[in-house]
Short mmCIF file of N, CA and C in Angstrom, two decimals:
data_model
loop_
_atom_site.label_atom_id
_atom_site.label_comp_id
_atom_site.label_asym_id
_atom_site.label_seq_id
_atom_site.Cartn_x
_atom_site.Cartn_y
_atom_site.Cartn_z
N UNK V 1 91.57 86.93 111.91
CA UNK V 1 90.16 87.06 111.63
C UNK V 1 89.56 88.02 112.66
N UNK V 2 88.64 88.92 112.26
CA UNK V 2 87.92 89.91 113.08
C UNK V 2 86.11 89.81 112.76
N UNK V 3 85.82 89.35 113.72
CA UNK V 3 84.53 88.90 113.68
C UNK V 3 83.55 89.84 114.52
N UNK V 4 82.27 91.00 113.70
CA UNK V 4 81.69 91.69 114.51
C UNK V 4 80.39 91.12 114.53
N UNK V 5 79.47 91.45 115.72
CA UNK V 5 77.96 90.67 115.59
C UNK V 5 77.24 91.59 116.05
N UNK V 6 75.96 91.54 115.33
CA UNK V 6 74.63 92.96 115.98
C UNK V 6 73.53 92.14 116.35
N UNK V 7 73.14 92.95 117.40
CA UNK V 7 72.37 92.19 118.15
C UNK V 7 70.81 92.83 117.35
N UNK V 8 69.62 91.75 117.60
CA UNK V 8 68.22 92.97 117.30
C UNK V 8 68.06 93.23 118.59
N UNK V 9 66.37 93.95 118.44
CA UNK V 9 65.62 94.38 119.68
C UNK V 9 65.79 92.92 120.74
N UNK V 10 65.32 91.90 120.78
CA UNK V 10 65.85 90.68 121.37
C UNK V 10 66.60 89.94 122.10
N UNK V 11 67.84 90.96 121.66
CA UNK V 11 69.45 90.57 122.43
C UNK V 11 70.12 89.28 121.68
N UNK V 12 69.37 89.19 120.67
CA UNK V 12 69.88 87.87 119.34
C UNK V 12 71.11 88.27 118.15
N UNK V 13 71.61 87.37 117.84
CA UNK V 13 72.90 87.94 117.06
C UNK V 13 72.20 87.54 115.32
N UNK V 14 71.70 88.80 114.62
CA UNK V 14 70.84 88.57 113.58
C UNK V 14 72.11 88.79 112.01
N UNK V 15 72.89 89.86 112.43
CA UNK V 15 73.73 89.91 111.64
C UNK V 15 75.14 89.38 112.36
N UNK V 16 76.04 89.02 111.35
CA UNK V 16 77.38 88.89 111.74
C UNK V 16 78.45 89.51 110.35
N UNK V 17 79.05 89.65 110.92
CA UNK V 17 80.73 90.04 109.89
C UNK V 17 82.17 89.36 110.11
N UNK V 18 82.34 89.05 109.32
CA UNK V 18 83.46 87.88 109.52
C UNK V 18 84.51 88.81 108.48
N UNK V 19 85.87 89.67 108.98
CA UNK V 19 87.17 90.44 107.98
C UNK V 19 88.28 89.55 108.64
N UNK V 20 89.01 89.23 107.35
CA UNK V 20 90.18 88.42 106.87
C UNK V 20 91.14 89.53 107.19
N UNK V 21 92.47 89.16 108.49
CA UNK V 21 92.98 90.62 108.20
C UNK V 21 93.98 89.93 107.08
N UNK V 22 94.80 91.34 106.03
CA UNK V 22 95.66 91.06 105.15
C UNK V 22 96.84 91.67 105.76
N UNK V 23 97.67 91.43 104.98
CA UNK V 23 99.25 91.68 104.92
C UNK V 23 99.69 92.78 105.27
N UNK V 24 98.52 93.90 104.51
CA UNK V 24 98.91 95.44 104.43
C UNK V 24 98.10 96.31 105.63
N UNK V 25 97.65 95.75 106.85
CA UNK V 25 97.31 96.65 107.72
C UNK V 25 95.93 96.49 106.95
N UNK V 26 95.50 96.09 106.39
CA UNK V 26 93.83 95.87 105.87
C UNK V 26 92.87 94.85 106.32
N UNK V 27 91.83 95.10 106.09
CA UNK V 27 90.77 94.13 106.49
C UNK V 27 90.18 93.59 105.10
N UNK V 28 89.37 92.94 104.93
CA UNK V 28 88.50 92.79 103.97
C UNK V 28 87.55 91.54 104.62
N UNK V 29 86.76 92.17 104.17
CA UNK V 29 84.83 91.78 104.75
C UNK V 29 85.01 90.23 103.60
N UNK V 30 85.22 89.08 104.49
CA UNK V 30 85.06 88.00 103.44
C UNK V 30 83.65 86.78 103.62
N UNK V 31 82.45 87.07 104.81
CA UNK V 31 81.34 86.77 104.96
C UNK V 31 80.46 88.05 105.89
N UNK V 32 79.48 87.77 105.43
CA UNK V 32 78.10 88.44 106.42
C UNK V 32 77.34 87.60 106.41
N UNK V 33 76.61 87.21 107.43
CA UNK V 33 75.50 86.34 107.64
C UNK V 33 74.24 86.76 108.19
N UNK V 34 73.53 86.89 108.04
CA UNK V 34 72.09 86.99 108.11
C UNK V 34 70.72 86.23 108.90
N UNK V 35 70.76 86.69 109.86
CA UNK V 35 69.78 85.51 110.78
C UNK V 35 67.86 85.89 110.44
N UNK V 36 66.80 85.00 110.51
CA UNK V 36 66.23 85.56 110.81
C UNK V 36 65.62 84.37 111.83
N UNK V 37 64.39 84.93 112.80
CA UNK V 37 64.03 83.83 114.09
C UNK V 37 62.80 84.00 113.91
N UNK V 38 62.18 82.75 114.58
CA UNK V 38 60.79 81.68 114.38
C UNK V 38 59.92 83.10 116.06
N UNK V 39 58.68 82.38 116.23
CA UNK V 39 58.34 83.19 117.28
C UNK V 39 58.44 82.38 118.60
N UNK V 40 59.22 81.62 118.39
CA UNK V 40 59.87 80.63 119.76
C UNK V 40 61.93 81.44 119.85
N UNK V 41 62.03 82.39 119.01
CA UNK V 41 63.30 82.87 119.33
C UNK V 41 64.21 81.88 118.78
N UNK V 42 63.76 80.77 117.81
CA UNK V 42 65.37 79.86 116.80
C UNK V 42 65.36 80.56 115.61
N UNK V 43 66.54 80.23 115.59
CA UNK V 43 67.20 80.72 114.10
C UNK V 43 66.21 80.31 112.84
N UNK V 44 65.43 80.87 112.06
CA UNK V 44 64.43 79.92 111.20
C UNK V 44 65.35 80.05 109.96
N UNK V 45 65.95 81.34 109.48
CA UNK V 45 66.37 81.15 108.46
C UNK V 45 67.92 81.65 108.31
N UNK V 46 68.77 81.31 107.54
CA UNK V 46 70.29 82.13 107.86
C UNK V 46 70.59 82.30 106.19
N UNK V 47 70.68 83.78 105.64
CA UNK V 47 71.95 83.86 104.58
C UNK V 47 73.42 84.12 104.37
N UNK V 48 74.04 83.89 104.32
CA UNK V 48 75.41 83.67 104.24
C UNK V 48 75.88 84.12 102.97
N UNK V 49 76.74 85.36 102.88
CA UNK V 49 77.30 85.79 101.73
C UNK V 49 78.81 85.93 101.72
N UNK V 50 79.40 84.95 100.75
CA UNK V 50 80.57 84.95 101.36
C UNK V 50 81.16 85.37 99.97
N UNK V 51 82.46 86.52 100.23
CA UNK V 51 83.02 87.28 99.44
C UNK V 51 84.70 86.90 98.93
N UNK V 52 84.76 86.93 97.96
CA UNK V 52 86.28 87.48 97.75
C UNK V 52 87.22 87.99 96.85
N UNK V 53 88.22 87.95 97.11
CA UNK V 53 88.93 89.35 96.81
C UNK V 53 88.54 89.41 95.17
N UNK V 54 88.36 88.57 94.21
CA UNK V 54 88.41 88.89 93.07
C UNK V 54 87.29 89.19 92.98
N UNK V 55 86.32 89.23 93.69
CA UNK V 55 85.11 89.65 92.62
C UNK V 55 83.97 88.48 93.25
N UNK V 56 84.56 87.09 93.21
CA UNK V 56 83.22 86.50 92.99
C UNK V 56 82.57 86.51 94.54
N UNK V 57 81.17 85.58 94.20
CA UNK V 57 80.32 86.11 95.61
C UNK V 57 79.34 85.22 95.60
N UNK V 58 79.62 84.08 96.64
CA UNK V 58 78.32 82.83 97.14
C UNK V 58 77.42 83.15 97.94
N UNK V 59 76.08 82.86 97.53
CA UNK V 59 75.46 83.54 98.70
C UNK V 59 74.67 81.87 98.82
N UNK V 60 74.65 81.45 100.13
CA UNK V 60 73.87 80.68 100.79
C UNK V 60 73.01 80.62 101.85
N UNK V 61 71.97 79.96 101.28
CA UNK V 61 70.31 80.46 102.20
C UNK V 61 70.01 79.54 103.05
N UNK V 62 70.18 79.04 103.69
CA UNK V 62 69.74 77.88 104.57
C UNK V 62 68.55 78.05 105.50
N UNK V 63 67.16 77.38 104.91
CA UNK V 63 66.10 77.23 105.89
C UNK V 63 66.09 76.15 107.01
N UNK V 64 65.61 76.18 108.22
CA UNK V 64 66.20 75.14 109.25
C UNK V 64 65.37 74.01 109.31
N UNK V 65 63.80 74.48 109.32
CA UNK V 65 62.61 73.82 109.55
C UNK V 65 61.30 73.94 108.35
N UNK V 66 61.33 73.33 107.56
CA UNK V 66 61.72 71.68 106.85
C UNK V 66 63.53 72.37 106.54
N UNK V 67 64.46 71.41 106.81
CA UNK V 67 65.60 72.21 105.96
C UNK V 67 65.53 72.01 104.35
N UNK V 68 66.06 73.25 104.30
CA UNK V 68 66.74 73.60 102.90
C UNK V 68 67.68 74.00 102.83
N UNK V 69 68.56 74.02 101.77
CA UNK V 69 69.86 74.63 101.47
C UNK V 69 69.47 75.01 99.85
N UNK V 70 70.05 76.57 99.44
CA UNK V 70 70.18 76.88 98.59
C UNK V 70 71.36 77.60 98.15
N UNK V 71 71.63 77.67 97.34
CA UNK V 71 73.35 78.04 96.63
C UNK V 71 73.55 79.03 95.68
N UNK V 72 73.87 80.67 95.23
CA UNK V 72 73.64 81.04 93.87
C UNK V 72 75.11 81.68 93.82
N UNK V 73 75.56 81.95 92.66
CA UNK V 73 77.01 82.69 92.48
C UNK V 73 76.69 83.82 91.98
N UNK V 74 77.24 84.83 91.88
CA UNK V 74 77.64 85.59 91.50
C UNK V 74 78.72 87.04 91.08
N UNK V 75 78.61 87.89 91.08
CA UNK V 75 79.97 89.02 91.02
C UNK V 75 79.47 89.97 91.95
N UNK V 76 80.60 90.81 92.38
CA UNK V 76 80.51 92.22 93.31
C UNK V 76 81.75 92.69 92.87
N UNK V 77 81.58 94.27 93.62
CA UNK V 77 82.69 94.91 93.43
C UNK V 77 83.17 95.27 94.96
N UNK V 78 84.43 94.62 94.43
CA UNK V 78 85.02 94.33 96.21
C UNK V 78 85.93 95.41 96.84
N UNK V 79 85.34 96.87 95.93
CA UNK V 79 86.21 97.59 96.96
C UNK V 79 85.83 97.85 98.04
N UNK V 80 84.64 97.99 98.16
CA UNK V 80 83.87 98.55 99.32
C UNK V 80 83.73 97.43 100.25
N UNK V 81 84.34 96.27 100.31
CA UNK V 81 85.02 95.49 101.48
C UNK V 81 86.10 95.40 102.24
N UNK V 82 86.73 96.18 101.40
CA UNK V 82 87.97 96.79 102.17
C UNK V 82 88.13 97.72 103.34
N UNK V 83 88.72 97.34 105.02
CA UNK V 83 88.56 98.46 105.38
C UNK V 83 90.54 98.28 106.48
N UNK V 84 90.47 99.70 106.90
CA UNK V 84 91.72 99.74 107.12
C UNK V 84 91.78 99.29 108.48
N UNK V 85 92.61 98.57 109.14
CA UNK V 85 92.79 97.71 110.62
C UNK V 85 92.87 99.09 111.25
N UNK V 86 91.79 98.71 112.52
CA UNK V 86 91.24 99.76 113.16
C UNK V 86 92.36 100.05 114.57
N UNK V 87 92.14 101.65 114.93
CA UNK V 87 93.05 101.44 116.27
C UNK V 87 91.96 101.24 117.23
N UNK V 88 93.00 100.74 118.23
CA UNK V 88 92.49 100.04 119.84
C UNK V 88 91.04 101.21 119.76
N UNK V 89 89.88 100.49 120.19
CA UNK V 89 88.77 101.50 120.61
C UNK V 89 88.19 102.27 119.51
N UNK V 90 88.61 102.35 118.19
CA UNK V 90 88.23 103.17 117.14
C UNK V 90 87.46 102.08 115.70
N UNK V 91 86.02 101.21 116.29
CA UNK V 91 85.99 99.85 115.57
C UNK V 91 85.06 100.90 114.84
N UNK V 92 84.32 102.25 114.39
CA UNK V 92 83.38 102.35 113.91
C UNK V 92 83.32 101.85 112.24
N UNK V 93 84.73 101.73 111.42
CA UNK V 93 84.44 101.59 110.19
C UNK V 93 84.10 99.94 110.17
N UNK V 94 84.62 98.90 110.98
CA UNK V 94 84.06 97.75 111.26
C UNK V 94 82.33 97.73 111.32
N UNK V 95 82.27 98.23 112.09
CA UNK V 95 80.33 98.28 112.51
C UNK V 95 79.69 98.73 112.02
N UNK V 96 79.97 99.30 110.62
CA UNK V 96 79.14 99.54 109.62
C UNK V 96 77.90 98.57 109.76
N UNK V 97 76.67 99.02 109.57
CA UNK V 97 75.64 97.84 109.52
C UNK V 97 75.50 97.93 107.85
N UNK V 98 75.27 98.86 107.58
CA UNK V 98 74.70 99.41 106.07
C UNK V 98 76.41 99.19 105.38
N UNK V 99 76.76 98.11 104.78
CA UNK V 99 78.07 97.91 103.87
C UNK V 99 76.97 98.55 101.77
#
């Protein structure tokens, strides 16, 4: 597992990337998560989109304060989650922010 995180203006971890490595020297992007924060700096809201290889695609919304949880399915096209295992020092196709 190769896990990247971006910080905002803040120094807070608002996005994350979670790649599954595979068999073939590949990666594939199998969550991104999504933070957003209250004006006390907590997590108020988080989406969670979690991917895979065939196609399908959960995205979960979780509000913290009242909680909620919400759930929806749907399809993507999963090539553009694919990326090739990076060399030592060369993470830029990882840190894509814009997938």
């Amino acid at each position: 597992m190769v896990g990247v995180g971006f910080l905002d203006d803040h120094q807070r971890e608002h996005l994350t990337y979670q790649f599954q490595c595979l068999d073939s020297g590949t990666l594939f992007l199998t969550m991104a998560t999504h933070r957003e924060f209250d004006d006390a700096g907590k997590v108020s809201l988080g989406t969670s989109y979690i991917f895979k290889e065939n196609g399908e695609l959960l995205i979960r919304r979780e509000q913290i304060n009242p909680h909620k949880l919400e759930e929806a399915k749907s399809n993507f096209e999963p090539k553009g989650n694919y990326e090739k295992l990076p060399e030592f020092g060369d993470y830029s196709n990882v840190t894509k922010v814009d997938r």
